[in-house]
Amino acid sequence: MLTTRLLAGAMLLANFAWGQSLPPIAQRVQTEKMAAGVFVKHAVFSNETKEAYNRPDVAKALHDGRLLNLENSGLKALRAANPDRLEFSLPMPEGDMLQLELVRAKVFSPEFKVYLGSAPDVPVDVDLGLHYWGIVKDRPGTLVGIIVFVLEVMGIVNTETERYVLGALENDAEKTHVVYRERDLKLNNPFDCHTDLLEEVGDDTQVSDRAAGPDNCVRQYMEADYTIFQNKGSSSNAASYLTGMYSQVSLLYANESVNVVLHHLLIWDVPD
């Protein structure tokens, strides 16, 4: 009995020490798994995929990649469930399927609002999406960000050796998605995959800090140029684009133990 107790104690200490050495996002996933057990599986893409060369317009932009078909039933089920944690299936360019372990991300302050330049005092109602951060299943050295909107899923997957990008093709009636290795890009971000803010905020946006809130998160203000509104065609599309980009940036900060949240977004829908 004493031996059993000693072994059990040693295992708990080993798990604790291992957890303490994890990066912050992997630690969050580990904590959720210990508390909640198995994550519920969700899939929003069909198993039937195509290589990027099947689309000439995509082949012009990518050396390699995979085209994905969005399954509306799976997307609606995920949106309706709105889970705090999940296991997400993502087809990859190599033809395999990655399982992603995700937990809900904190991207916005409780008071977050979106405003337009034409009426800067009146908040507008937009789809903010479901934001998740996590890792590739059982691979704590990876980093994943996935955002689920009404008709689009976007994200990044950083493995030990590669960065993958997921997003919808622009102006595609079927809402075809593409996933590709970042190094396979021939052109500078030709897709609506929101990668241009992964390293820094783009030229058409400005982000400024505000004082840290009571939750010890730095609250930030974002202002978007009129060109983004023009390119996206509506305030809703522009808001999805901007909050999606911000979510990916804040993921990188969070994995360095720097907590930032978006507190205020102003989109210029008239010339600024």
PDB file of C-alpha atoms in Angstrom:
ATOM      1  CA  MET A   1       0.000   0.000   0.000  1.00  0.00           C
ATOM      2  CA  LEU A   2       2.821   2.405   0.908  1.00  0.00           C
ATOM      3  CA  THR A   3       4.620   1.614  -2.347  1.00  0.00           C
ATOM      4  CA  THR A   4       1.451   2.292  -4.330  1.00  0.00           C
ATOM      5  CA  ARG A   5       0.951   5.635  -2.609  1.00  0.00           C
ATOM      6  CA  LEU A   6       4.568   6.620  -3.215  1.00  0.00           C
ATOM      7  CA  LEU A   7       4.273   5.732  -6.891  1.00  0.00           C
ATOM      8  CA  ALA A   8       1.032   7.666  -7.219  1.00  0.00           C
ATOM      9  CA  GLY A   9       2.619  10.657  -5.529  1.00  0.00           C
ATOM     10  CA  ALA A  10       5.624  10.484  -7.817  1.00  0.00           C
ATOM     11  CA  MET A  11       3.365  10.374 -10.880  1.00  0.00           C
ATOM     12  CA  LEU A  12       1.432  13.427  -9.704  1.00  0.00           C
ATOM     13  CA  LEU A  13       4.666  15.316  -9.097  1.00  0.00           C
ATOM     14  CA  ALA A  14       5.939  14.327 -12.534  1.00  0.00           C
ATOM     15  CA  ASN A  15       2.721  15.534 -14.174  1.00  0.00           C
ATOM     16  CA  PHE A  16       2.911  18.767 -12.228  1.00  0.00           C
ATOM     17  CA  ALA A  17       6.531  19.371 -13.226  1.00  0.00           C
ATOM     18  CA  TRP A  18       5.740  18.584 -16.875  1.00  0.00           C
ATOM     19  CA  GLY A  19       2.784  20.956 -16.813  1.00  0.00           C
ATOM     20  CA  GLN A  20       4.899  23.717 -15.320  1.00  0.00           C
ATOM     21  CA  SER A  21       7.367  23.461 -18.216  1.00  0.00           C
ATOM     22  CA  LEU A  22       4.715  23.820 -20.924  1.00  0.00           C
ATOM     23  CA  PRO A  23       4.221  27.008 -22.965  1.00  0.00           C
ATOM     24  CA  PRO A  24       1.182  29.002 -21.758  1.00  0.00           C
ATOM     25  CA  ILE A  25      -1.283  27.838 -24.444  1.00  0.00           C
ATOM     26  CA  ALA A  26      -0.281  24.180 -24.136  1.00  0.00           C
ATOM     27  CA  GLN A  27      -0.614  24.570 -20.357  1.00  0.00           C
ATOM     28  CA  ARG A  28      -4.180  25.843 -20.766  1.00  0.00           C
ATOM     29  CA  VAL A  29      -5.065  22.842 -22.919  1.00  0.00           C
ATOM     30  CA  GLN A  30      -3.500  20.467 -20.390  1.00  0.00           C
ATOM     31  CA  THR A  31      -5.394  22.104 -17.514  1.00  0.00           C
ATOM     32  CA  GLU A  32      -8.715  21.853 -19.400  1.00  0.00           C
ATOM     33  CA  LYS A  33      -8.085  18.195 -20.238  1.00  0.00           C
ATOM     34  CA  MET A  34      -7.372  17.351 -16.602  1.00  0.00           C
ATOM     35  CA  ALA A  35     -10.546  19.160 -15.519  1.00  0.00           C
ATOM     36  CA  ALA A  36     -12.959  18.190 -18.299  1.00  0.00           C
ATOM     37  CA  GLY A  37     -11.575  14.948 -19.716  1.00  0.00           C
ATOM     38  CA  VAL A  38     -12.003  14.124 -23.402  1.00  0.00           C
ATOM     39  CA  PHE A  39     -12.740  17.020 -25.745  1.00  0.00           C
ATOM     40  CA  VAL A  40     -15.823  16.648 -27.962  1.00  0.00           C
ATOM     41  CA  LYS A  41     -14.888  16.185 -31.639  1.00  0.00           C
ATOM     42  CA  HIS A  42     -16.108  18.565 -34.328  1.00  0.00           C
ATOM     43  CA  ALA A  43     -15.482  18.511 -38.081  1.00  0.00           C
ATOM     44  CA  VAL A  44     -16.569  21.256 -40.473  1.00  0.00           C
ATOM     45  CA  PHE A  45     -14.706  20.147 -43.614  1.00  0.00           C
ATOM     46  CA  SER A  46     -15.527  17.259 -45.937  1.00  0.00           C
ATOM     47  CA  ASN A  47     -13.088  14.344 -46.135  1.00  0.00           C
ATOM     48  CA  GLU A  48     -13.102  14.844 -49.907  1.00  0.00           C
ATOM     49  CA  THR A  49     -10.323  17.334 -50.637  1.00  0.00           C
ATOM     50  CA  LYS A  50      -8.424  18.378 -53.748  1.00  0.00           C
ATOM     51  CA  GLU A  51      -4.868  19.458 -54.363  1.00  0.00           C
ATOM     52  CA  ALA A  52      -4.390  23.135 -55.138  1.00  0.00           C
ATOM     53  CA  TYR A  53      -3.328  22.573 -58.745  1.00  0.00           C
ATOM     54  CA  ASN A  54      -6.953  21.603 -59.540  1.00  0.00           C
ATOM     55  CA  ARG A  55      -7.774  25.331 -59.411  1.00  0.00           C
ATOM     56  CA  PRO A  56      -5.672  27.350 -61.899  1.00  0.00           C
ATOM     57  CA  ASP A  57      -6.223  30.588 -59.961  1.00  0.00           C
ATOM     58  CA  VAL A  58      -4.948  28.965 -56.757  1.00  0.00           C
ATOM     59  CA  ALA A  59      -2.102  27.173 -58.534  1.00  0.00           C
ATOM     60  CA  LYS A  60      -0.818  30.550 -59.707  1.00  0.00           C
ATOM     61  CA  ALA A  61      -0.395  31.585 -56.087  1.00  0.00           C
ATOM     62  CA  LEU A  62       0.721  28.337 -54.416  1.00  0.00           C
ATOM     63  CA  HIS A  63       3.400  25.751 -54.999  1.00  0.00           C
ATOM     64  CA  ASP A  64       1.314  23.315 -52.968  1.00  0.00           C
ATOM     65  CA  GLY A  65      -1.848  23.291 -50.877  1.00  0.00           C
ATOM     66  CA  ARG A  66      -5.175  21.573 -50.402  1.00  0.00           C
ATOM     67  CA  LEU A  67      -8.687  22.768 -51.243  1.00  0.00           C
ATOM     68  CA  LEU A  68     -11.336  22.064 -48.616  1.00  0.00           C
ATOM     69  CA  ASN A  69     -15.115  21.906 -48.879  1.00  0.00           C
ATOM     70  CA  LEU A  70     -17.038  23.444 -46.009  1.00  0.00           C
ATOM     71  CA  GLU A  71     -19.789  21.220 -44.596  1.00  0.00           C
ATOM     72  CA  ASN A  72     -22.594  23.522 -43.534  1.00  0.00           C
ATOM     73  CA  SER A  73     -24.138  20.956 -41.192  1.00  0.00           C
ATOM     74  CA  GLY A  74     -20.906  20.553 -39.263  1.00  0.00           C
ATOM     75  CA  LEU A  75     -20.337  24.295 -39.171  1.00  0.00           C
ATOM     76  CA  LYS A  76     -23.855  24.980 -37.904  1.00  0.00           C
ATOM     77  CA  ALA A  77     -23.517  22.252 -35.272  1.00  0.00           C
ATOM     78  CA  LEU A  78     -20.292  23.756 -33.973  1.00  0.00           C
ATOM     79  CA  ARG A  79     -21.721  27.251 -33.916  1.00  0.00           C
ATOM     80  CA  ALA A  80     -24.826  26.035 -32.092  1.00  0.00           C
ATOM     81  CA  ALA A  81     -22.836  24.032 -29.537  1.00  0.00           C
ATOM     82  CA  ASN A  82     -20.467  26.963 -28.928  1.00  0.00           C
ATOM     83  CA  PRO A  83     -18.214  24.750 -26.790  1.00  0.00           C
ATOM     84  CA  ASP A  84     -15.556  26.014 -24.394  1.00  0.00           C
ATOM     85  CA  ARG A  85     -13.223  23.236 -25.577  1.00  0.00           C
ATOM     86  CA  LEU A  86     -13.178  20.886 -28.560  1.00  0.00           C
ATOM     87  CA  GLU A  87     -11.154  18.566 -30.749  1.00  0.00           C
ATOM     88  CA  PHE A  88     -11.136  19.978 -34.278  1.00  0.00           C
ATOM     89  CA  SER A  89     -10.348  17.930 -37.395  1.00  0.00           C
ATOM     90  CA  LEU A  90      -8.320  19.709 -40.079  1.00  0.00           C
ATOM     91  CA  PRO A  91      -7.247  18.143 -43.414  1.00  0.00           C
ATOM     92  CA  MET A  92      -3.670  19.077 -44.269  1.00  0.00           C
ATOM     93  CA  PRO A  93      -1.803  19.724 -47.542  1.00  0.00           C
ATOM     94  CA  GLU A  94       0.065  16.427 -47.211  1.00  0.00           C
ATOM     95  CA  GLY A  95      -3.253  14.545 -47.272  1.00  0.00           C
ATOM     96  CA  ASP A  96      -3.370  13.574 -43.604  1.00  0.00           C
ATOM     97  CA  MET A  97      -5.805  14.790 -40.948  1.00  0.00           C
ATOM     98  CA  LEU A  98      -4.623  16.737 -37.912  1.00  0.00           C
ATOM     99  CA  GLN A  99      -6.553  16.676 -34.660  1.00  0.00           C
ATOM    100  CA  LEU A 100      -6.405  20.016 -32.896  1.00  0.00           C
ATOM    101  CA  GLU A 101      -7.112  20.391 -29.180  1.00  0.00           C
ATOM    102  CA  LEU A 102      -8.641  23.812 -28.658  1.00  0.00           C
ATOM    103  CA  VAL A 103      -9.887  25.941 -25.777  1.00  0.00           C
ATOM    104  CA  ARG A 104     -11.850  29.164 -25.939  1.00  0.00           C
ATOM    105  CA  ALA A 105      -9.678  32.229 -26.461  1.00  0.00           C
ATOM    106  CA  LYS A 106     -10.076  35.509 -24.672  1.00  0.00           C
ATOM    107  CA  VAL A 107      -9.792  38.066 -27.461  1.00  0.00           C
ATOM    108  CA  PHE A 108     -12.224  40.829 -26.456  1.00  0.00           C
ATOM    109  CA  SER A 109     -12.807  42.864 -23.335  1.00  0.00           C
ATOM    110  CA  PRO A 110     -16.270  42.488 -21.735  1.00  0.00           C
ATOM    111  CA  GLU A 111     -17.171  45.971 -22.998  1.00  0.00           C
ATOM    112  CA  PHE A 112     -15.938  45.436 -26.570  1.00  0.00           C
ATOM    113  CA  LYS A 113     -17.895  47.266 -29.262  1.00  0.00           C
ATOM    114  CA  VAL A 114     -17.558  47.881 -33.005  1.00  0.00           C
ATOM    115  CA  TYR A 115     -18.215  51.384 -34.369  1.00  0.00           C
ATOM    116  CA  LEU A 116     -18.344  52.928 -37.836  1.00  0.00           C
ATOM    117  CA  GLY A 117     -16.768  56.211 -38.870  1.00  0.00           C
ATOM    118  CA  SER A 118     -20.126  57.446 -40.172  1.00  0.00           C
ATOM    119  CA  ALA A 119     -21.696  57.077 -36.699  1.00  0.00           C
ATOM    120  CA  PRO A 120     -18.820  56.772 -34.206  1.00  0.00           C
ATOM    121  CA  ASP A 121     -21.075  56.864 -31.138  1.00  0.00           C
ATOM    122  CA  VAL A 122     -23.429  54.057 -32.191  1.00  0.00           C
ATOM    123  CA  PRO A 123     -22.204  50.441 -31.818  1.00  0.00           C
ATOM    124  CA  VAL A 124     -23.005  48.062 -34.675  1.00  0.00           C
ATOM    125  CA  ASP A 125     -23.988  44.404 -34.400  1.00  0.00           C
ATOM    126  CA  VAL A 126     -21.530  42.069 -36.170  1.00  0.00           C
ATOM    127  CA  ASP A 127     -20.592  38.402 -35.979  1.00  0.00           C
ATOM    128  CA  LEU A 128     -17.519  38.186 -33.748  1.00  0.00           C
ATOM    129  CA  GLY A 129     -17.015  34.482 -34.403  1.00  0.00           C
ATOM    130  CA  LEU A 130     -15.915  31.700 -32.069  1.00  0.00           C
ATOM    131  CA  HIS A 131     -12.240  32.075 -31.193  1.00  0.00           C
ATOM    132  CA  TYR A 132     -10.099  29.151 -30.091  1.00  0.00           C
ATOM    133  CA  TRP A 133      -6.432  28.640 -29.229  1.00  0.00           C
ATOM    134  CA  GLY A 134      -4.663  25.364 -28.680  1.00  0.00           C
ATOM    135  CA  ILE A 135      -2.200  22.780 -29.945  1.00  0.00           C
ATOM    136  CA  VAL A 136      -1.982  19.808 -32.260  1.00  0.00           C
ATOM    137  CA  LYS A 137      -3.203  16.861 -30.189  1.00  0.00           C
ATOM    138  CA  ASP A 138      -0.493  15.492 -27.872  1.00  0.00           C
ATOM    139  CA  ARG A 139       2.138  17.862 -29.321  1.00  0.00           C
ATOM    140  CA  PRO A 140       2.717  20.613 -26.728  1.00  0.00           C
ATOM    141  CA  GLY A 141       5.396  22.291 -28.827  1.00  0.00           C
ATOM    142  CA  THR A 142       2.824  23.377 -31.417  1.00  0.00           C
ATOM    143  CA  LEU A 143       0.522  26.394 -31.488  1.00  0.00           C
ATOM    144  CA  VAL A 144      -2.916  26.722 -33.112  1.00  0.00           C
ATOM    145  CA  GLY A 145      -5.472  29.477 -33.590  1.00  0.00           C
ATOM    146  CA  ILE A 146      -8.890  28.733 -35.137  1.00  0.00           C
ATOM    147  CA  ILE A 147     -11.790  31.153 -35.645  1.00  0.00           C
ATOM    148  CA  VAL A 148     -15.253  30.028 -36.718  1.00  0.00           C
ATOM    149  CA  PHE A 149     -17.541  32.516 -38.435  1.00  0.00           C
ATOM    150  CA  VAL A 150     -20.980  31.934 -39.970  1.00  0.00           C
ATOM    151  CA  LEU A 151     -19.631  31.002 -43.421  1.00  0.00           C
ATOM    152  CA  GLU A 152     -15.885  30.838 -42.905  1.00  0.00           C
ATOM    153  CA  VAL A 153     -13.175  29.245 -40.786  1.00  0.00           C
ATOM    154  CA  MET A 154      -9.739  30.774 -40.562  1.00  0.00           C
ATOM    155  CA  GLY A 155      -6.624  29.938 -38.646  1.00  0.00           C
ATOM    156  CA  ILE A 156      -2.952  29.165 -38.294  1.00  0.00           C
ATOM    157  CA  VAL A 157      -1.187  25.986 -37.240  1.00  0.00           C
ATOM    158  CA  ASN A 158       2.427  26.286 -36.139  1.00  0.00           C
ATOM    159  CA  THR A 159       4.041  22.856 -35.893  1.00  0.00           C
ATOM    160  CA  GLU A 160       7.591  22.092 -34.815  1.00  0.00           C
ATOM    161  CA  THR A 161       8.818  22.734 -38.383  1.00  0.00           C
ATOM    162  CA  GLU A 162       6.096  24.489 -40.413  1.00  0.00           C
ATOM    163  CA  ARG A 163       3.479  27.227 -40.331  1.00  0.00           C
ATOM    164  CA  TYR A 164       0.183  26.362 -42.013  1.00  0.00           C
ATOM    165  CA  VAL A 165      -2.497  28.874 -42.955  1.00  0.00           C
ATOM    166  CA  LEU A 166      -6.226  28.185 -43.304  1.00  0.00           C
ATOM    167  CA  GLY A 167      -8.818  30.481 -44.836  1.00  0.00           C
ATOM    168  CA  ALA A 168     -11.561  30.964 -47.402  1.00  0.00           C
ATOM    169  CA  LEU A 169     -10.871  31.894 -51.010  1.00  0.00           C
ATOM    170  CA  GLU A 170     -12.079  35.400 -51.741  1.00  0.00           C
ATOM    171  CA  ASN A 171     -15.161  35.863 -53.917  1.00  0.00           C
ATOM    172  CA  ASP A 172     -15.792  32.118 -54.105  1.00  0.00           C
ATOM    173  CA  ALA A 173     -19.505  31.266 -54.271  1.00  0.00           C
ATOM    174  CA  GLU A 174     -18.922  27.787 -52.836  1.00  0.00           C
ATOM    175  CA  LYS A 175     -16.896  29.165 -49.916  1.00  0.00           C
ATOM    176  CA  THR A 176     -14.015  26.889 -50.838  1.00  0.00           C
ATOM    177  CA  HIS A 177     -11.230  26.968 -48.259  1.00  0.00           C
ATOM    178  CA  VAL A 178      -7.523  26.395 -48.705  1.00  0.00           C
ATOM    179  CA  VAL A 179      -4.863  25.180 -46.295  1.00  0.00           C
ATOM    180  CA  TYR A 180      -1.218  25.552 -47.195  1.00  0.00           C
ATOM    181  CA  ARG A 181       2.307  25.845 -45.854  1.00  0.00           C
ATOM    182  CA  GLU A 182       3.301  29.483 -45.597  1.00  0.00           C
ATOM    183  CA  ARG A 183       6.549  28.794 -47.458  1.00  0.00           C
ATOM    184  CA  ASP A 184       4.527  27.527 -50.455  1.00  0.00           C
ATOM    185  CA  LEU A 185       3.184  30.999 -51.253  1.00  0.00           C
ATOM    186  CA  LYS A 186       4.276  32.300 -54.647  1.00  0.00           C
ATOM    187  CA  LEU A 187       2.568  35.666 -54.159  1.00  0.00           C
ATOM    188  CA  ASN A 188       2.162  37.992 -51.224  1.00  0.00           C
ATOM    189  CA  ASN A 189      -0.985  36.799 -49.413  1.00  0.00           C
ATOM    190  CA  PRO A 190      -3.368  36.460 -52.406  1.00  0.00           C
ATOM    191  CA  PHE A 191      -6.033  34.751 -50.281  1.00  0.00           C
ATOM    192  CA  ASP A 192      -8.383  36.047 -47.631  1.00  0.00           C
ATOM    193  CA  CYS A 193      -6.506  34.074 -44.987  1.00  0.00           C
ATOM    194  CA  HIS A 194      -5.641  36.938 -42.659  1.00  0.00           C
ATOM    195  CA  THR A 195      -1.894  36.293 -42.442  1.00  0.00           C
ATOM    196  CA  ASP A 196      -0.712  39.870 -42.884  1.00  0.00           C
ATOM    197  CA  LEU A 197      -1.078  40.692 -39.191  1.00  0.00           C
ATOM    198  CA  LEU A 198       0.738  37.678 -37.792  1.00  0.00           C
ATOM    199  CA  GLU A 199       3.948  39.642 -37.398  1.00  0.00           C
ATOM    200  CA  GLU A 200       2.639  43.214 -37.240  1.00  0.00           C
ATOM    201  CA  VAL A 201      -0.518  45.211 -37.787  1.00  0.00           C
ATOM    202  CA  GLY A 202      -1.028  46.051 -41.462  1.00  0.00           C
ATOM    203  CA  ASP A 203      -0.619  49.484 -43.011  1.00  0.00           C
ATOM    204  CA  ASP A 204      -4.368  50.153 -43.086  1.00  0.00           C
ATOM    205  CA  THR A 205      -4.909  49.640 -39.354  1.00  0.00           C
ATOM    206  CA  GLN A 206      -3.722  51.352 -36.214  1.00  0.00           C
ATOM    207  CA  VAL A 207      -3.634  49.720 -32.796  1.00  0.00           C
ATOM    208  CA  SER A 208      -3.033  51.621 -29.596  1.00  0.00           C
ATOM    209  CA  ASP A 209      -2.829  50.454 -25.993  1.00  0.00           C
ATOM    210  CA  ARG A 210      -5.017  51.538 -23.153  1.00  0.00           C
ATOM    211  CA  ALA A 211      -4.440  50.973 -19.456  1.00  0.00           C
ATOM    212  CA  ALA A 212      -4.664  47.417 -18.200  1.00  0.00           C
ATOM    213  CA  GLY A 213      -8.124  46.436 -17.049  1.00  0.00           C
ATOM    214  CA  PRO A 214      -9.046  44.788 -13.749  1.00  0.00           C
ATOM    215  CA  ASP A 215      -8.353  41.389 -15.317  1.00  0.00           C
ATOM    216  CA  ASN A 216      -4.706  42.421 -15.889  1.00  0.00           C
ATOM    217  CA  CYS A 217      -5.136  42.442 -19.685  1.00  0.00           C
ATOM    218  CA  VAL A 218      -3.915  45.361 -21.748  1.00  0.00           C
ATOM    219  CA  ARG A 219      -6.972  46.731 -23.528  1.00  0.00           C
ATOM    220  CA  GLN A 220      -6.335  47.857 -27.076  1.00  0.00           C
ATOM    221  CA  TYR A 221      -8.066  50.155 -29.535  1.00  0.00           C
ATOM    222  CA  MET A 222      -8.040  49.382 -33.279  1.00  0.00           C
ATOM    223  CA  GLU A 223      -8.873  51.793 -36.069  1.00  0.00           C
ATOM    224  CA  ALA A 224      -9.252  50.521 -39.657  1.00  0.00           C
ATOM    225  CA  ASP A 225      -8.747  52.607 -42.778  1.00  0.00           C
ATOM    226  CA  TYR A 226     -11.526  53.179 -45.331  1.00  0.00           C
ATOM    227  CA  THR A 227      -9.675  50.979 -47.845  1.00  0.00           C
ATOM    228  CA  ILE A 228     -10.389  47.883 -45.717  1.00  0.00           C
ATOM    229  CA  PHE A 229     -14.109  48.661 -45.737  1.00  0.00           C
ATOM    230  CA  GLN A 230     -13.977  49.107 -49.511  1.00  0.00           C
ATOM    231  CA  ASN A 231     -12.032  45.872 -50.060  1.00  0.00           C
ATOM    232  CA  LYS A 232     -14.321  43.795 -47.846  1.00  0.00           C
ATOM    233  CA  GLY A 233     -17.561  45.297 -49.093  1.00  0.00           C
ATOM    234  CA  SER A 234     -19.404  45.650 -45.783  1.00  0.00           C
ATOM    235  CA  SER A 235     -18.894  46.508 -42.139  1.00  0.00           C
ATOM    236  CA  SER A 236     -19.617  42.896 -41.147  1.00  0.00           C
ATOM    237  CA  ASN A 237     -16.988  41.487 -43.512  1.00  0.00           C
ATOM    238  CA  ALA A 238     -14.463  44.104 -42.429  1.00  0.00           C
ATOM    239  CA  ALA A 239     -15.106  43.350 -38.745  1.00  0.00           C
ATOM    240  CA  SER A 240     -14.613  39.610 -39.306  1.00  0.00           C
ATOM    241  CA  TYR A 241     -11.368  40.278 -41.176  1.00  0.00           C
ATOM    242  CA  LEU A 242     -10.015  42.591 -38.496  1.00  0.00           C
ATOM    243  CA  THR A 243     -11.049  40.612 -35.433  1.00  0.00           C
ATOM    244  CA  GLY A 244      -9.715  37.459 -37.087  1.00  0.00           C
ATOM    245  CA  MET A 245      -6.342  39.085 -37.639  1.00  0.00           C
ATOM    246  CA  TYR A 246      -6.308  40.456 -34.108  1.00  0.00           C
ATOM    247  CA  SER A 247      -7.099  37.020 -32.669  1.00  0.00           C
ATOM    248  CA  GLN A 248      -4.029  35.535 -34.365  1.00  0.00           C
ATOM    249  CA  VAL A 249      -1.785  38.327 -33.133  1.00  0.00           C
ATOM    250  CA  SER A 250      -3.071  38.076 -29.559  1.00  0.00           C
ATOM    251  CA  LEU A 251      -2.441  34.309 -29.677  1.00  0.00           C
ATOM    252  CA  LEU A 252       1.254  34.943 -30.269  1.00  0.00           C
ATOM    253  CA  TYR A 253       1.303  37.430 -27.389  1.00  0.00           C
ATOM    254  CA  ALA A 254      -0.575  35.047 -25.095  1.00  0.00           C
ATOM    255  CA  ASN A 255       1.945  32.290 -25.732  1.00  0.00           C
ATOM    256  CA  GLU A 256       4.597  34.691 -24.430  1.00  0.00           C
ATOM    257  CA  SER A 257       2.481  35.358 -21.304  1.00  0.00           C
ATOM    258  CA  VAL A 258       1.461  38.827 -22.519  1.00  0.00           C
ATOM    259  CA  ASN A 259      -2.297  39.298 -22.191  1.00  0.00           C
ATOM    260  CA  VAL A 260      -3.976  41.726 -24.594  1.00  0.00           C
ATOM    261  CA  VAL A 261      -7.651  42.140 -25.501  1.00  0.00           C
ATOM    262  CA  LEU A 262      -9.449  44.241 -28.084  1.00  0.00           C
ATOM    263  CA  HIS A 263     -11.608  46.843 -26.370  1.00  0.00           C
ATOM    264  CA  HIS A 264     -12.781  49.073 -29.217  1.00  0.00           C
ATOM    265  CA  LEU A 265     -12.834  48.714 -33.021  1.00  0.00           C
ATOM    266  CA  LEU A 266     -13.537  51.665 -35.310  1.00  0.00           C
ATOM    267  CA  ILE A 267     -14.059  50.957 -39.018  1.00  0.00           C
ATOM    268  CA  TRP A 268     -14.074  53.894 -41.400  1.00  0.00           C
ATOM    269  CA  ASP A 269     -16.984  53.280 -43.775  1.00  0.00           C
ATOM    270  CA  VAL A 270     -16.574  56.802 -45.152  1.00  0.00           C
ATOM    271  CA  PRO A 271     -13.340  58.477 -46.319  1.00  0.00           C
ATOM    272  CA  ASP A 272     -11.296  59.313 -43.229  1.00  0.00           C
TER     273      ASP A 272
END
